[in-house]
Amino acid sequence: MERLVESNITMSNHILQTNNVLVQALAQANKDLKEANKDLKEAMMEANKNLKDANDKLYNLAMSCKQGQNRPQPANFDFGNQANEQQFADNLFGNLQQPNRDGVQQVFVEQQQNPVAGQQVGQQQQNLHGFGQPRY
């Protein structure tokens, strides 16, 4: 009988120790989860702020483009302002222009000047673009 009591006491001690370890692990996991939630909240707030800033910039750009439609163009076509808007768009989205843009433009010009493959149609258009020579 005494052995049975000792065995039950030993078993109870093991159960209590196991429960203590589990409670400590659960408390640590809860603490880690609270920190992770705090970090996630901060990251989401920063992302939301960045989205708001980008949205404000896009809105301002759209408004400046809309205002540009309603005003007469100056003699230099307001090149400086357009360059600033292009620079802003490049900074926001990256430069999306093709590296071989002149080549693409040249093919388009040639198709306008010589629409039927290899045959001249009507009056020859002058190459006003200043790059490349038409192929005929």
PDB file of N, CA and C in Angstrom, residues 33-102:
ATOM      1  N   LEU A  33       3.401  35.916 -29.485  1.00  0.00           N
ATOM      2  CA  LEU A  33       2.293  36.253 -30.372  1.00  0.00           C
ATOM      3  C   LEU A  33       1.906  37.722 -30.236  1.00  0.00           C
ATOM      4  N   LYS A  34       1.912  38.241 -29.012  1.00  0.00           N
ATOM      5  CA  LYS A  34       1.607  39.659 -28.808  1.00  0.00           C
ATOM      6  C   LYS A  34       2.641  40.542 -29.501  1.00  0.00           C
ATOM      7  N   GLU A  35       3.922  40.168 -29.398  1.00  0.00           N
ATOM      8  CA  GLU A  35       4.972  40.944 -30.071  1.00  0.00           C
ATOM      9  C   GLU A  35       4.823  40.871 -31.587  1.00  0.00           C
ATOM     10  N   ALA A  36       4.514  39.673 -32.098  1.00  0.00           N
ATOM     11  CA  ALA A  36       4.334  39.521 -33.543  1.00  0.00           C
ATOM     12  C   ALA A  36       3.146  40.347 -34.023  1.00  0.00           C
ATOM     13  N   ASN A  37       2.062  40.372 -33.252  1.00  0.00           N
ATOM     14  CA  ASN A  37       0.896  41.183 -33.615  1.00  0.00           C
ATOM     15  C   ASN A  37       1.239  42.663 -33.610  1.00  0.00           C
ATOM     16  N   LYS A  38       2.043  43.083 -32.635  1.00  0.00           N
ATOM     17  CA  LYS A  38       2.457  44.485 -32.572  1.00  0.00           C
ATOM     18  C   LYS A  38       3.295  44.844 -33.800  1.00  0.00           C
ATOM     19  N   ASP A  39       4.253  43.956 -34.161  1.00  0.00           N
ATOM     20  CA  ASP A  39       5.084  44.201 -35.343  1.00  0.00           C
ATOM     21  C   ASP A  39       4.239  44.233 -36.613  1.00  0.00           C
ATOM     22  N   LEU A  40       3.281  43.309 -36.703  1.00  0.00           N
ATOM     23  CA  LEU A  40       2.406  43.269 -37.880  1.00  0.00           C
ATOM     24  C   LEU A  40       1.568  44.538 -37.977  1.00  0.00           C
ATOM     25  N   LYS A  41       1.059  45.004 -36.846  1.00  0.00           N
ATOM     26  CA  LYS A  41       0.256  46.230 -36.844  1.00  0.00           C
ATOM     27  C   LYS A  41       1.096  47.415 -37.315  1.00  0.00           C
ATOM     28  N   GLU A  42       2.342  47.514 -36.823  1.00  0.00           N
ATOM     29  CA  GLU A  42       3.220  48.606 -37.247  1.00  0.00           C
ATOM     30  C   GLU A  42       3.520  48.522 -38.743  1.00  0.00           C
ATOM     31  N   ALA A  43       3.779  47.307 -39.241  1.00  0.00           N
ATOM     32  CA  ALA A  43       4.062  47.142 -40.671  1.00  0.00           C
ATOM     33  C   ALA A  43       2.847  47.507 -41.511  1.00  0.00           C
ATOM     34  N   MET A  44       1.662  47.120 -41.056  1.00  0.00           N
ATOM     35  CA  MET A  44       0.448  47.451 -41.810  1.00  0.00           C
ATOM     36  C   MET A  44       0.187  48.953 -41.796  1.00  0.00           C
ATOM     37  N   MET A  45       0.456  49.603 -40.673  1.00  0.00           N
ATOM     38  CA  MET A  45       0.267  51.054 -40.613  1.00  0.00           C
ATOM     39  C   MET A  45       1.256  51.760 -41.541  1.00  0.00           C
ATOM     40  N   GLU A  46       2.501  51.282 -41.594  1.00  0.00           N
ATOM     41  CA  GLU A  46       3.499  51.876 -42.489  1.00  0.00           C
ATOM     42  C   GLU A  46       3.106  51.658 -43.952  1.00  0.00           C
ATOM     43  N   ALA A  47       2.653  50.440 -44.278  1.00  0.00           N
ATOM     44  CA  ALA A  47       2.216  50.164 -45.649  1.00  0.00           C
ATOM     45  C   ALA A  47       1.012  51.025 -46.015  1.00  0.00           C
ATOM     46  N   ASN A  48       0.090  51.201 -45.094  1.00  0.00           N
ATOM     47  CA  ASN A  48      -1.083  52.036 -45.343  1.00  0.00           C
ATOM     48  C   ASN A  48      -0.672  53.488 -45.578  1.00  0.00           C
ATOM     49  N   LYS A  49       0.295  53.970 -44.797  1.00  0.00           N
ATOM     50  CA  LYS A  49       0.792  55.338 -44.977  1.00  0.00           C
ATOM     51  C   LYS A  49       1.442  55.487 -46.354  1.00  0.00           C
ATOM     52  N   ASN A  50       2.260  54.475 -46.747  1.00  0.00           N
ATOM     53  CA  ASN A  50       2.904  54.532 -48.061  1.00  0.00           C
ATOM     54  C   ASN A  50       1.869  54.510 -49.181  1.00  0.00           C
ATOM     55  N   LEU A  51       0.828  53.694 -49.031  1.00  0.00           N
ATOM     56  CA  LEU A  51      -0.240  53.660 -50.039  1.00  0.00           C
ATOM     57  C   LEU A  51      -0.960  55.002 -50.116  1.00  0.00           C
ATOM     58  N   LYS A  52      -1.215  55.605 -48.965  1.00  0.00           N
ATOM     59  CA  LYS A  52      -1.884  56.907 -48.951  1.00  0.00           C
ATOM     60  C   LYS A  52      -1.011  57.955 -49.633  1.00  0.00           C
ATOM     61  N   ASP A  53       0.296  57.952 -49.336  1.00  0.00           N
ATOM     62  CA  ASP A  53       1.202  58.914 -49.971  1.00  0.00           C
ATOM     63  C   ASP A  53       1.231  58.718 -51.487  1.00  0.00           C
ATOM     64  N   ALA A  54       1.316  57.451 -51.931  1.00  0.00           N
ATOM     65  CA  ALA A  54       1.333  57.180 -53.370  1.00  0.00           C
ATOM     66  C   ALA A  54       0.015  57.599 -54.010  1.00  0.00           C
ATOM     67  N   ASN A  55      -1.097  57.355 -53.331  1.00  0.00           N
ATOM     68  CA  ASN A  55      -2.402  57.749 -53.852  1.00  0.00           C
ATOM     69  C   ASN A  55      -2.503  59.265 -53.968  1.00  0.00           C
ATOM     70  N   ASP A  56      -1.986  59.979 -52.957  1.00  0.00           N
ATOM     71  CA  ASP A  56      -1.994  61.442 -53.014  1.00  0.00           C
ATOM     72  C   ASP A  56      -1.157  61.946 -54.186  1.00  0.00           C
ATOM     73  N   LYS A  57       0.005  61.324 -54.410  1.00  0.00           N
ATOM     74  CA  LYS A  57       0.865  61.737 -55.525  1.00  0.00           C
ATOM     75  C   LYS A  57       0.179  61.481 -56.864  1.00  0.00           C
ATOM     76  N   LEU A  58      -0.466  60.311 -56.986  1.00  0.00           N
ATOM     77  CA  LEU A  58      -1.185  60.012 -58.229  1.00  0.00           C
ATOM     78  C   LEU A  58      -2.334  60.993 -58.448  1.00  0.00           C
ATOM     79  N   TYR A  59      -3.052  61.320 -57.386  1.00  0.00           N
ATOM     80  CA  TYR A  59      -4.156  62.275 -57.505  1.00  0.00           C
ATOM     81  C   TYR A  59      -3.634  63.639 -57.947  1.00  0.00           C
ATOM     82  N   ASN A  60      -2.551  64.096 -57.316  1.00  0.00           N
ATOM     83  CA  ASN A  60      -1.980  65.391 -57.691  1.00  0.00           C
ATOM     84  C   ASN A  60      -1.488  65.386 -59.133  1.00  0.00           C
ATOM     85  N   LEU A  61      -0.884  64.267 -59.557  1.00  0.00           N
ATOM     86  CA  LEU A  61      -0.435  64.159 -60.945  1.00  0.00           C
ATOM     87  C   LEU A  61      -1.624  64.201 -61.900  1.00  0.00           C
ATOM     88  N   ALA A  62      -2.691  63.482 -61.550  1.00  0.00           N
ATOM     89  CA  ALA A  62      -3.885  63.486 -62.404  1.00  0.00           C
ATOM     90  C   ALA A  62      -4.490  64.882 -62.480  1.00  0.00           C
ATOM     91  N   MET A  63      -4.521  65.581 -61.364  1.00  0.00           N
ATOM     92  CA  MET A  63      -5.070  66.941 -61.361  1.00  0.00           C
ATOM     93  C   MET A  63      -4.196  67.884 -62.187  1.00  0.00           C
ATOM     94  N   SER A  64      -2.876  67.727 -62.103  1.00  0.00           N
ATOM     95  CA  SER A  64      -2.009  68.604 -62.896  1.00  0.00           C
ATOM     96  C   SER A  64      -2.161  68.296 -64.384  1.00  0.00           C
ATOM     97  N   CYS A  65      -2.368  67.018 -64.732  1.00  0.00           N
ATOM     98  CA  CYS A  65      -2.600  66.680 -66.143  1.00  0.00           C
ATOM     99  C   CYS A  65      -3.941  67.240 -66.607  1.00  0.00           C
ATOM    100  N   LYS A  66      -4.953  67.156 -65.761  1.00  0.00           N
ATOM    101  CA  LYS A  66      -6.274  67.673 -66.116  1.00  0.00           C
ATOM    102  C   LYS A  66      -6.218  69.188 -66.282  1.00  0.00           C
ATOM    103  N   GLN A  67      -5.502  69.875 -65.404  1.00  0.00           N
ATOM    104  CA  GLN A  67      -5.373  71.323 -65.526  1.00  0.00           C
ATOM    105  C   GLN A  67      -4.631  71.688 -66.801  1.00  0.00           C
ATOM    106  N   GLY A  68      -3.680  70.859 -67.208  1.00  0.00           N
ATOM    107  CA  GLY A  68      -2.925  71.118 -68.428  1.00  0.00           C
ATOM    108  C   GLY A  68      -3.797  71.060 -69.666  1.00  0.00           C
ATOM    109  N   GLN A  69      -4.878  70.291 -69.635  1.00  0.00           N
ATOM    110  CA  GLN A  69      -5.765  70.198 -70.795  1.00  0.00           C
ATOM    111  C   GLN A  69      -6.544  71.494 -70.994  1.00  0.00           C
ATOM    112  N   ASN A  70      -6.822  72.200 -69.926  1.00  0.00           N
ATOM    113  CA  ASN A  70      -7.681  73.375 -70.004  1.00  0.00           C
ATOM    114  C   ASN A  70      -6.928  74.662 -70.292  1.00  0.00           C
ATOM    115  N   ARG A  71      -5.616  74.656 -70.209  1.00  0.00           N
ATOM    116  CA  ARG A  71      -4.868  75.894 -70.426  1.00  0.00           C
ATOM    117  C   ARG A  71      -4.201  75.856 -71.796  1.00  0.00           C
ATOM    118  N   PRO A  72      -4.070  76.998 -72.451  1.00  0.00           N
ATOM    119  CA  PRO A  72      -3.385  77.020 -73.746  1.00  0.00           C
ATOM    120  C   PRO A  72      -1.906  76.686 -73.565  1.00  0.00           C
ATOM    121  N   GLN A  73      -1.350  75.989 -74.555  1.00  0.00           N
ATOM    122  CA  GLN A  73       0.061  75.608 -74.479  1.00  0.00           C
ATOM    123  C   GLN A  73       0.942  76.813 -74.774  1.00  0.00           C
ATOM    124  N   PRO A  74       1.993  77.040 -73.994  1.00  0.00           N
ATOM    125  CA  PRO A  74       2.930  78.126 -74.304  1.00  0.00           C
ATOM    126  C   PRO A  74       3.770  77.780 -75.531  1.00  0.00           C
ATOM    127  N   ALA A  75       4.585  78.733 -75.950  1.00  0.00           N
ATOM    128  CA  ALA A  75       5.370  78.552 -77.177  1.00  0.00           C
ATOM    129  C   ALA A  75       6.281  77.336 -77.096  1.00  0.00           C
ATOM    130  N   ASN A  76       6.851  77.046 -75.946  1.00  0.00           N
ATOM    131  CA  ASN A  76       7.751  75.892 -75.840  1.00  0.00           C
ATOM    132  C   ASN A  76       7.006  74.630 -75.413  1.00  0.00           C
ATOM    133  N   PHE A  77       5.685  74.648 -75.462  1.00  0.00           N
ATOM    134  CA  PHE A  77       4.833  73.518 -75.095  1.00  0.00           C
ATOM    135  C   PHE A  77       5.068  73.075 -73.658  1.00  0.00           C
ATOM    136  N   ASP A  78       5.537  73.994 -72.815  1.00  0.00           N
ATOM    137  CA  ASP A  78       5.704  73.714 -71.386  1.00  0.00           C
ATOM    138  C   ASP A  78       6.581  72.487 -71.163  1.00  0.00           C
ATOM    139  N   PHE A  79       7.663  72.400 -71.914  1.00  0.00           N
ATOM    140  CA  PHE A  79       8.495  71.191 -71.877  1.00  0.00           C
ATOM    141  C   PHE A  79       9.029  70.909 -70.484  1.00  0.00           C
ATOM    142  N   GLY A  80       9.445  71.964 -69.785  1.00  0.00           N
ATOM    143  CA  GLY A  80      10.001  71.755 -68.450  1.00  0.00           C
ATOM    144  C   GLY A  80       9.008  71.090 -67.521  1.00  0.00           C
ATOM    145  N   ASN A  81       7.756  71.526 -67.581  1.00  0.00           N
ATOM    146  CA  ASN A  81       6.738  70.950 -66.713  1.00  0.00           C
ATOM    147  C   ASN A  81       6.473  69.497 -67.084  1.00  0.00           C
ATOM    148  N   GLN A  82       6.394  69.207 -68.395  1.00  0.00           N
ATOM    149  CA  GLN A  82       6.184  67.829 -68.819  1.00  0.00           C
ATOM    150  C   GLN A  82       7.356  66.956 -68.406  1.00  0.00           C
ATOM    151  N   ALA A  83       8.565  67.495 -68.488  1.00  0.00           N
ATOM    152  CA  ALA A  83       9.735  66.726 -68.082  1.00  0.00           C
ATOM    153  C   ALA A  83       9.660  66.416 -66.593  1.00  0.00           C
ATOM    154  N   ASN A  84       9.209  67.385 -65.794  1.00  0.00           N
ATOM    155  CA  ASN A  84       9.074  67.133 -64.359  1.00  0.00           C
ATOM    156  C   ASN A  84       8.031  66.056 -64.087  1.00  0.00           C
ATOM    157  N   GLU A  85       6.908  66.111 -64.820  1.00  0.00           N
ATOM    158  CA  GLU A  85       5.876  65.096 -64.632  1.00  0.00           C
ATOM    159  C   GLU A  85       6.385  63.727 -65.062  1.00  0.00           C
ATOM    160  N   GLN A  86       7.153  63.678 -66.172  1.00  0.00           N
ATOM    161  CA  GLN A  86       7.715  62.402 -66.607  1.00  0.00           C
ATOM    162  C   GLN A  86       8.704  61.874 -65.578  1.00  0.00           C
ATOM    163  N   GLN A  87       9.529  62.775 -65.025  1.00  0.00           N
ATOM    164  CA  GLN A  87      10.481  62.353 -63.999  1.00  0.00           C
ATOM    165  C   GLN A  87       9.739  61.825 -62.773  1.00  0.00           C
ATOM    166  N   PHE A  88       8.651  62.497 -62.407  1.00  0.00           N
ATOM    167  CA  PHE A  88       7.854  62.026 -61.270  1.00  0.00           C
ATOM    168  C   PHE A  88       7.290  60.636 -61.546  1.00  0.00           C
ATOM    169  N   ALA A  89       6.754  60.438 -62.748  1.00  0.00           N
ATOM    170  CA  ALA A  89       6.202  59.129 -63.091  1.00  0.00           C
ATOM    171  C   ALA A  89       7.294  58.065 -63.109  1.00  0.00           C
ATOM    172  N   ASP A  90       8.494  58.421 -63.636  1.00  0.00           N
ATOM    173  CA  ASP A  90       9.600  57.461 -63.642  1.00  0.00           C
ATOM    174  C   ASP A  90      10.017  57.105 -62.226  1.00  0.00           C
ATOM    175  N   ASN A  91      10.050  58.110 -61.340  1.00  0.00           N
ATOM    176  CA  ASN A  91      10.425  57.840 -59.954  1.00  0.00           C
ATOM    177  C   ASN A  91       9.394  56.954 -59.270  1.00  0.00           C
ATOM    178  N   LEU A  92       8.117  57.162 -59.596  1.00  0.00           N
ATOM    179  CA  LEU A  92       7.056  56.416 -58.935  1.00  0.00           C
ATOM    180  C   LEU A  92       6.958  54.991 -59.458  1.00  0.00           C
ATOM    181  N   PHE A  93       7.018  54.828 -60.789  1.00  0.00           N
ATOM    182  CA  PHE A  93       6.781  53.523 -61.392  1.00  0.00           C
ATOM    183  C   PHE A  93       8.038  52.891 -61.977  1.00  0.00           C
ATOM    184  N   GLY A  94       9.143  53.630 -62.038  1.00  0.00           N
ATOM    185  CA  GLY A  94      10.310  53.131 -62.757  1.00  0.00           C
ATOM    186  C   GLY A  94      10.181  53.525 -64.216  1.00  0.00           C
ATOM    187  N   ASN A  95      11.297  53.571 -64.909  1.00  0.00           N
ATOM    188  CA  ASN A  95      11.269  53.970 -66.310  1.00  0.00           C
ATOM    189  C   ASN A  95      10.799  52.791 -67.142  1.00  0.00           C
ATOM    190  N   LEU A  96       9.612  52.902 -67.722  1.00  0.00           N
ATOM    191  CA  LEU A  96       9.017  51.798 -68.470  1.00  0.00           C
ATOM    192  C   LEU A  96       9.263  51.910 -69.972  1.00  0.00           C
ATOM    193  N   GLN A  97      10.012  52.927 -70.409  1.00  0.00           N
ATOM    194  CA  GLN A  97      10.228  53.094 -71.842  1.00  0.00           C
ATOM    195  C   GLN A  97      11.138  51.994 -72.365  1.00  0.00           C
ATOM    196  N   GLN A  98      10.894  51.606 -73.615  1.00  0.00           N
ATOM    197  CA  GLN A  98      11.730  50.591 -74.249  1.00  0.00           C
ATOM    198  C   GLN A  98      13.103  51.165 -74.557  1.00  0.00           C
ATOM    199  N   PRO A  99      14.174  50.381 -74.375  1.00  0.00           N
ATOM    200  CA  PRO A  99      15.505  50.910 -74.691  1.00  0.00           C
ATOM    201  C   PRO A  99      15.685  51.187 -76.181  1.00  0.00           C
ATOM    202  N   ASN A 100      14.960  50.465 -77.045  1.00  0.00           N
ATOM    203  CA  ASN A 100      15.090  50.641 -78.490  1.00  0.00           C
ATOM    204  C   ASN A 100      13.899  51.435 -79.013  1.00  0.00           C
ATOM    205  N   ARG A 101      13.546  52.484 -78.314  1.00  0.00           N
ATOM    206  CA  ARG A 101      12.334  53.231 -78.663  1.00  0.00           C
ATOM    207  C   ARG A 101      12.438  53.859 -80.050  1.00  0.00           C
ATOM    208  N   ASP A 102      13.608  54.405 -80.400  1.00  0.00           N
ATOM    209  CA  ASP A 102      13.760  55.015 -81.717  1.00  0.00           C
ATOM    210  C   ASP A 102      13.563  53.988 -82.818  1.00  0.00           C
TER     211      ASP A 102
END
